[in-house]
JSON list of C-alpha atoms and ligand atoms in Angstrom, two decimals:
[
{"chain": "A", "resi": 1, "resn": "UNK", "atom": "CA", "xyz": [-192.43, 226.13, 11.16]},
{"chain": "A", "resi": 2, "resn": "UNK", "atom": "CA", "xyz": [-190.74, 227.20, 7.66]},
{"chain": "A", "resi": 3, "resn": "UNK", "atom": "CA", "xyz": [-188.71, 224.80, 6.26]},
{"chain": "A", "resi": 4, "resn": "UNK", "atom": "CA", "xyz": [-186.11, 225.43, 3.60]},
{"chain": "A", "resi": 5, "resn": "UNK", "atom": "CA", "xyz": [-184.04, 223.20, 1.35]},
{"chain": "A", "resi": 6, "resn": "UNK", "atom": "CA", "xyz": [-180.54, 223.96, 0.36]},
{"chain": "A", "resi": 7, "resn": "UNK", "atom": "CA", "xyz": [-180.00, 221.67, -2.48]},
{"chain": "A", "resi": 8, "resn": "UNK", "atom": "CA", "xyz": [-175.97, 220.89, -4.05]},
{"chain": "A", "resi": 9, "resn": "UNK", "atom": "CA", "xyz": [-173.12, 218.71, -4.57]},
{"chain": "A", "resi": 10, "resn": "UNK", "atom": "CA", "xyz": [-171.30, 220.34, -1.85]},
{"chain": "A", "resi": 11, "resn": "UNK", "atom": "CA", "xyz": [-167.69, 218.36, -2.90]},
{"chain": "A", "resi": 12, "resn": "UNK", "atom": "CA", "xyz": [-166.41, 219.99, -0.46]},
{"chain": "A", "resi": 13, "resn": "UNK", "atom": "CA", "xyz": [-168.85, 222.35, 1.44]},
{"chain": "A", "resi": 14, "resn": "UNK", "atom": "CA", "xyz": [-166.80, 225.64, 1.37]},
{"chain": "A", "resi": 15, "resn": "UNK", "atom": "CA", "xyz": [-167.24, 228.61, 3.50]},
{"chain": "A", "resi": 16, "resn": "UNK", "atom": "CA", "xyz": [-169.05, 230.80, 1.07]},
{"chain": "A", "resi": 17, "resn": "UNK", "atom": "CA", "xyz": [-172.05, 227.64, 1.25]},
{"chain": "A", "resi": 18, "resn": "UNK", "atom": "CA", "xyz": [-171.62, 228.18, 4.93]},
{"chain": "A", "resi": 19, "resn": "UNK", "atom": "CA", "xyz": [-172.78, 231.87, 4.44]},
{"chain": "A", "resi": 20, "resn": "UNK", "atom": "CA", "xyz": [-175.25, 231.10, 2.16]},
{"chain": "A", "resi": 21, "resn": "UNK", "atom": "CA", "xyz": [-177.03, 228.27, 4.63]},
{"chain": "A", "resi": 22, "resn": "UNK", "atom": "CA", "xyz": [-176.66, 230.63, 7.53]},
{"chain": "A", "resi": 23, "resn": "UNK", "atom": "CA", "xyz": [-178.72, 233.76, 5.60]},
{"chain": "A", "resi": 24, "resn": "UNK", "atom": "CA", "xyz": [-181.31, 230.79, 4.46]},
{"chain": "A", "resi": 25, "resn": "UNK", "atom": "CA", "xyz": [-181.69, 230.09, 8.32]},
{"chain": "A", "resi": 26, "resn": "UNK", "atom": "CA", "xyz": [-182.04, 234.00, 9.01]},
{"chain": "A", "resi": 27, "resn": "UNK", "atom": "CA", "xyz": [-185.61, 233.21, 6.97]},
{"chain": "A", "resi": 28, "resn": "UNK", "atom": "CA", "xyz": [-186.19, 230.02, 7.69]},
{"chain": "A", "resi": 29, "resn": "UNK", "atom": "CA", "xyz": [-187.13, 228.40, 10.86]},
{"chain": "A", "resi": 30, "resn": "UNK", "atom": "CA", "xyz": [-185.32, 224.92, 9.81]},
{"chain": "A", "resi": 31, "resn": "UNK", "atom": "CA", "xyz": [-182.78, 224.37, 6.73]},
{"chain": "A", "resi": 32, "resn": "UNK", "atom": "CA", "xyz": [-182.27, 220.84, 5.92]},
{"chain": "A", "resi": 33, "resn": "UNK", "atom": "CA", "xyz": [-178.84, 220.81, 3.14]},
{"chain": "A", "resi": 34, "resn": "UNK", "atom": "CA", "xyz": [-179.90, 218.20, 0.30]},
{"chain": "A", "resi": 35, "resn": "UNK", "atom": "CA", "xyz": [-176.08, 216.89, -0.69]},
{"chain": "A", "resi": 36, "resn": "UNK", "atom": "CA", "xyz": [-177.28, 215.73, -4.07]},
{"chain": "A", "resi": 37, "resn": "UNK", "atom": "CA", "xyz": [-175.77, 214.63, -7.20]},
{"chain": "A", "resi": 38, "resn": "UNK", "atom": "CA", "xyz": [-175.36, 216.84, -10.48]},
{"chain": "A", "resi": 39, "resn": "UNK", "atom": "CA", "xyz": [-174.76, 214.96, -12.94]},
{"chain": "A", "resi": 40, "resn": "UNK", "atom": "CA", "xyz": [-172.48, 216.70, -15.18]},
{"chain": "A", "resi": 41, "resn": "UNK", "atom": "CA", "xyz": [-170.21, 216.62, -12.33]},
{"chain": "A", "resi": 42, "resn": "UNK", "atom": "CA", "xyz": [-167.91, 213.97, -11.46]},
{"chain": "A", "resi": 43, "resn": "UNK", "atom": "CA", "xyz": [-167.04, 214.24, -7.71]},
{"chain": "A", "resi": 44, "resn": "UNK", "atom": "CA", "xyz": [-163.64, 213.72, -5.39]},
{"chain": "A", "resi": 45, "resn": "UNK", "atom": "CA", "xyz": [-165.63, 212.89, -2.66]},
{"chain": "A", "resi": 46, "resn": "UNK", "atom": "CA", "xyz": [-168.72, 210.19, -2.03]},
{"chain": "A", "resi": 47, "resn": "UNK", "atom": "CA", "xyz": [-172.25, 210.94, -0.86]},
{"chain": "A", "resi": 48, "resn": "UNK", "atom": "CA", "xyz": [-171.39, 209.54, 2.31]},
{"chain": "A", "resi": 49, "resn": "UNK", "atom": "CA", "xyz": [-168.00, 211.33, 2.73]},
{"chain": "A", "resi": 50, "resn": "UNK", "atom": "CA", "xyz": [-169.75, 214.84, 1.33]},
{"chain": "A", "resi": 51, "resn": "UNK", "atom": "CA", "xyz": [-172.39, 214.75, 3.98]},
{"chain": "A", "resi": 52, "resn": "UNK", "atom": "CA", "xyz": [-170.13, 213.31, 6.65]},
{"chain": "A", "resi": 53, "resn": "UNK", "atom": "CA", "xyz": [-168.41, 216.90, 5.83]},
{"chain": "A", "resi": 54, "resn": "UNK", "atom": "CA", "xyz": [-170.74, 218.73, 5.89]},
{"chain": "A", "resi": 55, "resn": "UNK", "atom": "CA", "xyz": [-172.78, 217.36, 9.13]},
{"chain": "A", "resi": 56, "resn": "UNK", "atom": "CA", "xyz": [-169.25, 218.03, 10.92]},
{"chain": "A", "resi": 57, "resn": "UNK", "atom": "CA", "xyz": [-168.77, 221.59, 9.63]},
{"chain": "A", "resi": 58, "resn": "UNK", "atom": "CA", "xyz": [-172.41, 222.58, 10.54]},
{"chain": "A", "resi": 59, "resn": "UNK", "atom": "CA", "xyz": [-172.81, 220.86, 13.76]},
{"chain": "A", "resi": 60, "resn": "UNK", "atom": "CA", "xyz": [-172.87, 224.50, 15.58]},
{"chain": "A", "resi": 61, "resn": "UNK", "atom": "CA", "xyz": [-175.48, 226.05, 13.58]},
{"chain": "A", "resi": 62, "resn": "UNK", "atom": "CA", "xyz": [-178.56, 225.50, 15.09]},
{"chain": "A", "resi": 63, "resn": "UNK", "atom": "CA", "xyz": [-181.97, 224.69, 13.14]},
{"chain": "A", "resi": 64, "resn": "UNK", "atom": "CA", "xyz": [-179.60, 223.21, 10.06]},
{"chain": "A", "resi": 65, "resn": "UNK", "atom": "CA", "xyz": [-179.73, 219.21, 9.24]},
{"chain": "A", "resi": 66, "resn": "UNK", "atom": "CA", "xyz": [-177.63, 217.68, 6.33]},
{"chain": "A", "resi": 67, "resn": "UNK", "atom": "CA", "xyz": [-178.91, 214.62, 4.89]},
{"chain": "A", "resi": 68, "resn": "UNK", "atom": "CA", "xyz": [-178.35, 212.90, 1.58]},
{"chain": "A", "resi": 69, "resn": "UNK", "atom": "CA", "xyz": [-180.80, 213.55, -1.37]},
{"chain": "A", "resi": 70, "resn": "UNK", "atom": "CA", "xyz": [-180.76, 210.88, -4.34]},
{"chain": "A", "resi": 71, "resn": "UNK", "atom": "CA", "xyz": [-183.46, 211.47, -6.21]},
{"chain": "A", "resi": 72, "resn": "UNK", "atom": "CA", "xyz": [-185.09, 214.73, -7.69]},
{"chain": "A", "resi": 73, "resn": "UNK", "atom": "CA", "xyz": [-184.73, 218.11, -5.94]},
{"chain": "A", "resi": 74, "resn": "UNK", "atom": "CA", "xyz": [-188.42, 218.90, -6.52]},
{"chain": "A", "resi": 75, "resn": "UNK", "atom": "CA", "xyz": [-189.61, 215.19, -4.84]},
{"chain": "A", "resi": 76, "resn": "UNK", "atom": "CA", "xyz": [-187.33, 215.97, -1.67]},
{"chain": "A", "resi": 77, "resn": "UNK", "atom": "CA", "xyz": [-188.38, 218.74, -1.46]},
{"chain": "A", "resi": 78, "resn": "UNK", "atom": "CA", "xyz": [-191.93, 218.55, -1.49]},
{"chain": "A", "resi": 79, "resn": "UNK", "atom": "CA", "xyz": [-191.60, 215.19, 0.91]},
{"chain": "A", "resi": 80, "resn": "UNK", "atom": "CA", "xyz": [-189.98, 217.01, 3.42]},
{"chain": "A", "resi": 81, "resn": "UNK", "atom": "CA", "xyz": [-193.12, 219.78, 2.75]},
{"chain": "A", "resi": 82, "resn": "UNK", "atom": "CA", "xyz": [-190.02, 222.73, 2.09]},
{"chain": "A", "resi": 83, "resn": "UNK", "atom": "CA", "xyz": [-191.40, 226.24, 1.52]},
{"chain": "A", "resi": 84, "resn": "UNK", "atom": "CA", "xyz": [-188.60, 227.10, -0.37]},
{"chain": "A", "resi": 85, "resn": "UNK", "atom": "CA", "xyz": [-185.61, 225.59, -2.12]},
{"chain": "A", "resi": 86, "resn": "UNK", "atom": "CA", "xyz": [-182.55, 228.51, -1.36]},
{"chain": "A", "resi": 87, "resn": "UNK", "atom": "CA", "xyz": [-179.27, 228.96, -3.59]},
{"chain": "A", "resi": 88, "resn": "UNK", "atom": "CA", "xyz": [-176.78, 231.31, -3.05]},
{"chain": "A", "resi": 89, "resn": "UNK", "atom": "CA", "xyz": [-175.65, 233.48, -6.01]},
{"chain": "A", "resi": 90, "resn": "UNK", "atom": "CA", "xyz": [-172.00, 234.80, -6.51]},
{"chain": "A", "resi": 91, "resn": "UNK", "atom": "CA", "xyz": [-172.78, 236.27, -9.84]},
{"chain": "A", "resi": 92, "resn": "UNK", "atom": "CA", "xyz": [-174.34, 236.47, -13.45]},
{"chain": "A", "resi": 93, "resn": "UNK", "atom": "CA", "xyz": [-172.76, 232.84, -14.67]},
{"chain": "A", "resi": 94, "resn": "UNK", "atom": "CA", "xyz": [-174.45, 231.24, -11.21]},
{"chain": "A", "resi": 95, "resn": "UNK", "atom": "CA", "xyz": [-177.62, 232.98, -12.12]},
{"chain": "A", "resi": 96, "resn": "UNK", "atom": "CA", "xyz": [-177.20, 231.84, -15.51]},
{"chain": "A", "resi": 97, "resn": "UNK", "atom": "CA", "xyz": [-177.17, 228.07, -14.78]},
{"chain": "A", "resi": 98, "resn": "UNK", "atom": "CA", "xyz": [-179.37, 228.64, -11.79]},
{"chain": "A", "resi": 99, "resn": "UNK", "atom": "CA", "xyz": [-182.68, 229.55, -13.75]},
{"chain": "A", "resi": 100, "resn": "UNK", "atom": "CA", "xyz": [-183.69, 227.01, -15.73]},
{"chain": "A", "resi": 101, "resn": "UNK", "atom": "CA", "xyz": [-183.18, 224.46, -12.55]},
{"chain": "A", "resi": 102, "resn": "UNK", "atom": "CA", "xyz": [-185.37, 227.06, -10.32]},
{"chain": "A", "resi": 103, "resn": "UNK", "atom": "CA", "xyz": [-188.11, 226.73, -13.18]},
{"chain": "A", "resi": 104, "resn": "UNK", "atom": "CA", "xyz": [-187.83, 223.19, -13.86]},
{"chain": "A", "resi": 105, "resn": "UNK", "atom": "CA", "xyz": [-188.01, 222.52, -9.78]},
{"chain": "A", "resi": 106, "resn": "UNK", "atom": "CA", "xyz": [-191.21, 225.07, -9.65]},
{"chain": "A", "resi": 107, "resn": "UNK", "atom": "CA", "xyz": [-192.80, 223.06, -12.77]},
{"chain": "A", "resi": 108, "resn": "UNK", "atom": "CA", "xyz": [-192.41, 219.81, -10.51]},
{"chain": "A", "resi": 109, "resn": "UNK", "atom": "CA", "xyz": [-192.91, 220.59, -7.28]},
{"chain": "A", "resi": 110, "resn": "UNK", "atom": "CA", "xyz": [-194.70, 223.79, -7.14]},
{"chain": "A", "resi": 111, "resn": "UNK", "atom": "CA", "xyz": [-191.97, 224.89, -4.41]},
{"chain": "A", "resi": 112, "resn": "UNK", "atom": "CA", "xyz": [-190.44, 228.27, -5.07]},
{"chain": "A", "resi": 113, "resn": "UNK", "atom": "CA", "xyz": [-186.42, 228.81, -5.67]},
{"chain": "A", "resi": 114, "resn": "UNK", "atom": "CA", "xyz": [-185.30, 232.01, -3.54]},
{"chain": "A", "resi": 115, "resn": "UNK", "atom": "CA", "xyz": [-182.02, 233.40, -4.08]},
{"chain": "A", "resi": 116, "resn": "UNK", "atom": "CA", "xyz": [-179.90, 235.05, -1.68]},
{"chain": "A", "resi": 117, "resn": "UNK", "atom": "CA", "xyz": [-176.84, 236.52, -2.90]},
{"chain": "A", "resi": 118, "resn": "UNK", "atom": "CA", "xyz": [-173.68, 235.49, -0.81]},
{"chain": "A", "resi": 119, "resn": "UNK", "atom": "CA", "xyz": [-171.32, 237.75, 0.84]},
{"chain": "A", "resi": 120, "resn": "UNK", "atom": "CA", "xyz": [-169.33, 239.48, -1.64]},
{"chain": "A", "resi": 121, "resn": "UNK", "atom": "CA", "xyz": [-165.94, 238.64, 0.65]},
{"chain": "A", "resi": 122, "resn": "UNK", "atom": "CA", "xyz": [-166.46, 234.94, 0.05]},
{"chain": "A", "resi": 123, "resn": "UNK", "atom": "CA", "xyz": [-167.37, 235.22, -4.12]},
{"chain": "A", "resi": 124, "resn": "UNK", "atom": "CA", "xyz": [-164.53, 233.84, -5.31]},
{"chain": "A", "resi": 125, "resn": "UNK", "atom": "CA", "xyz": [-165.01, 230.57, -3.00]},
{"chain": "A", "resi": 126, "resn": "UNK", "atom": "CA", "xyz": [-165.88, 227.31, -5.68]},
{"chain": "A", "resi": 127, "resn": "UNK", "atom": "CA", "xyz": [-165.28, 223.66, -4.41]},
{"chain": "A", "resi": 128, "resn": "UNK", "atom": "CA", "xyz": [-163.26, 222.92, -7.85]},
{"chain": "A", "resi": 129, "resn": "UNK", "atom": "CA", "xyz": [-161.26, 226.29, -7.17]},
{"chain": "A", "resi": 130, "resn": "UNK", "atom": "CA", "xyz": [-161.06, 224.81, -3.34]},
{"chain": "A", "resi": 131, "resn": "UNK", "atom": "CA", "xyz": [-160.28, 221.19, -4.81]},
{"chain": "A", "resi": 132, "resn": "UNK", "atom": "CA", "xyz": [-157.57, 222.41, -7.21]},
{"chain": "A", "resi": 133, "resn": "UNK", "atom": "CA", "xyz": [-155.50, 224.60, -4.91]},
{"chain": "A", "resi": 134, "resn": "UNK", "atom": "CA", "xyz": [-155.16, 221.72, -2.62]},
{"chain": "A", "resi": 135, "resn": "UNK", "atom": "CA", "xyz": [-154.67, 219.44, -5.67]},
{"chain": "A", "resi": 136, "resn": "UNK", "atom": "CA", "xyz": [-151.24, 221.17, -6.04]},
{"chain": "A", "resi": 137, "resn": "UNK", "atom": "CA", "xyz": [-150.65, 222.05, -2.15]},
{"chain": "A", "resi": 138, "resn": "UNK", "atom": "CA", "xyz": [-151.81, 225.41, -1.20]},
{"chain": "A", "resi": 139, "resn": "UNK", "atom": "CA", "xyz": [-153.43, 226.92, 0.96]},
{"chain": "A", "resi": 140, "resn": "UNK", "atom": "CA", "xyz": [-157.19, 226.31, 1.57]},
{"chain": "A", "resi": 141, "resn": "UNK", "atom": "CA", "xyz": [-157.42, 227.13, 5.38]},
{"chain": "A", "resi": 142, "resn": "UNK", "atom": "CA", "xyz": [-159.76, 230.39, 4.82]},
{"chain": "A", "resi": 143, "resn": "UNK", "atom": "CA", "xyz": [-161.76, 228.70, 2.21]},
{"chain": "A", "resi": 144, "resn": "UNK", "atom": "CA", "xyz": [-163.40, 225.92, 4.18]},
{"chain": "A", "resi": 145, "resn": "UNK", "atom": "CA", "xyz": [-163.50, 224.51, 7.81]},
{"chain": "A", "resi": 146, "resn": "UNK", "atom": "CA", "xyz": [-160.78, 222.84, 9.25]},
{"chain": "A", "resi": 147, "resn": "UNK", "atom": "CA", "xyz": [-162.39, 219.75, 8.68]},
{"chain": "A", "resi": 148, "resn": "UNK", "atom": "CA", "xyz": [-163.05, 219.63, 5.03]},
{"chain": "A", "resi": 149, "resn": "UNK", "atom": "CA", "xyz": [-159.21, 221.09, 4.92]},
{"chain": "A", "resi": 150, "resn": "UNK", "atom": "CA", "xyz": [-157.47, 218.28, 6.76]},
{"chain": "A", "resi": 151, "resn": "UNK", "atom": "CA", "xyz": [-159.41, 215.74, 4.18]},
{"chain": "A", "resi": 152, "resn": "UNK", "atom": "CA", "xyz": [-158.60, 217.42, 1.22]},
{"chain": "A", "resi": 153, "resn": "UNK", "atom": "CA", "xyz": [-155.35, 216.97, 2.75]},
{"chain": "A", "resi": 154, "resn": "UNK", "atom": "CA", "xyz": [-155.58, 213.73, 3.40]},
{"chain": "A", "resi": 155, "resn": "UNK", "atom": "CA", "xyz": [-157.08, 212.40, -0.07]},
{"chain": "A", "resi": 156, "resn": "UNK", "atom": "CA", "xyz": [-153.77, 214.78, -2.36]},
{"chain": "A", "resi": 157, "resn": "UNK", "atom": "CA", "xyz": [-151.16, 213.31, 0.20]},
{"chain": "B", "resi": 1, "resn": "PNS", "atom": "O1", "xyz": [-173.68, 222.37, -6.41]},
{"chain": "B", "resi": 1, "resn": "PNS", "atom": "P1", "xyz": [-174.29, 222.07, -7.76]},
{"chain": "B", "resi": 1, "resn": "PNS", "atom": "O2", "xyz": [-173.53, 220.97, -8.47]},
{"chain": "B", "resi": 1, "resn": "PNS", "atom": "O3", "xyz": [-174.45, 223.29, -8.60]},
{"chain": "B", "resi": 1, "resn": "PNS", "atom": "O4", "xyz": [-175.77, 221.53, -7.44]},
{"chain": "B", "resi": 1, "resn": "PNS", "atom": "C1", "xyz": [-176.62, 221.11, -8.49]},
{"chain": "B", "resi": 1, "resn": "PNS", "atom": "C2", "xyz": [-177.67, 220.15, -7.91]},
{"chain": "B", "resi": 1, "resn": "PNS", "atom": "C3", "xyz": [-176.99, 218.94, -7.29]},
{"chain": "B", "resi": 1, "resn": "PNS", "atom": "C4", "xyz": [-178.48, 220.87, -6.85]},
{"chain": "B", "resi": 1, "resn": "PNS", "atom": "C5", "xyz": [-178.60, 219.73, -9.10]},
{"chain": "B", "resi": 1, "resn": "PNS", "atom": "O5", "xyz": [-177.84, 219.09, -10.09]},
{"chain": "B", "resi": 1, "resn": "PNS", "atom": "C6", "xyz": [-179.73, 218.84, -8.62]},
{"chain": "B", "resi": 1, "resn": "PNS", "atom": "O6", "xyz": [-180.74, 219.35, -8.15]},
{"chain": "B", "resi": 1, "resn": "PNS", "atom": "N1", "xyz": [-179.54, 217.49, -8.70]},
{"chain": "B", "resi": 1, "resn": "PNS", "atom": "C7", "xyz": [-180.50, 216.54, -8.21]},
{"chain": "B", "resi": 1, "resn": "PNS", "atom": "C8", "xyz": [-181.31, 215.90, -9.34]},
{"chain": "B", "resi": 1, "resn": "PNS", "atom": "C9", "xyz": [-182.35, 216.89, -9.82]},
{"chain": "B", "resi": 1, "resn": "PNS", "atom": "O7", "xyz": [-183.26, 217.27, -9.12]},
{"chain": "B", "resi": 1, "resn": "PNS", "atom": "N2", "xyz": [-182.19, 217.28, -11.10]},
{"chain": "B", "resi": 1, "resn": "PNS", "atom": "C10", "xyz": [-183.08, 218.21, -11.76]},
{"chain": "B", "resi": 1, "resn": "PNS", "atom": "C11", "xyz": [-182.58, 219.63, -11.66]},
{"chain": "B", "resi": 1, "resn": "PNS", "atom": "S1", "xyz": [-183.77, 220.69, -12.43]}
]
């Protein structure tokens, strides 16, 4: 069994993540989503509430578990014995702030970043594009799961 971990803050988990943990399951036998903290971020939506999301938006994809990660990338990783850590590219500025974090987690862990490059239909897709939309009452129905849309709802009513 291949394991893969798909590490991120996930605040919401948008569609374009969707398609990026569904192609890491087309090469993985199991993908476990790490919902972790980055801390340059500050976040709309708790750890709890971001993997509460998340579980509910991927409860039909088979062979994908969400759980919460609140330590290093590298050490959950290499506990849960991952042969890869996966992140989805859209483009050069995600590649950009993706290397030094796929080097860093290789220098602790030993584990390998692969990147798969998301559907080009979904690029434009970012949680704080996702976040502000909603923020002033638009639409956000083909950006995320119905789920994640009512509780953006919910939290800007
Ligand atoms: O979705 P994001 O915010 O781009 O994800 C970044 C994230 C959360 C995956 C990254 O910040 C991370 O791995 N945080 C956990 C702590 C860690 O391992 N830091 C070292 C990164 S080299």
């Amino acid at each position: 069994m291949t394991l893969a971990v798909c590490p991120g803050s996930f605040d919401p988990l948008t569609l374009g993540h969707i398609d990026v943990i569904e192609r890491a399951r087309g090469m993985f036998d199991e993908v476990v989503v790490a919902v972790s903290h980055n801390a340059k971020k500050t976040y709309l939506f708790s750890l709890d509430e971001r993997v509460e999301l998340a579980r509910e938006a991927l409860a039909g994809v088979g062979g994908v578990r969400v759980e919460a990660a609140t330590g290093l990338i590298a050490d959950f990783a290499r506990e849960r014995r991952a042969a890869a850590i996966v992140k989805g590219l859209r483009g050069a500025a995600d590649y950009d702030a993706e290397q030094a974090m796929a080097l860093l987690n290789r220098h602790l862990s030993h584990i390998e970043t692969v990147f798969v490059m998301g559907d080009p239909a979904l690029s434009h897709i970012a949680s704080s594009f996702v976040k502000e939309i909603a923020s002033y009452g638009g639409t956000i129905d083909d950006l995320v799961t119905p789920n994640v849309a009512r509780a953006l709802r919910k939290v800007n009513s």
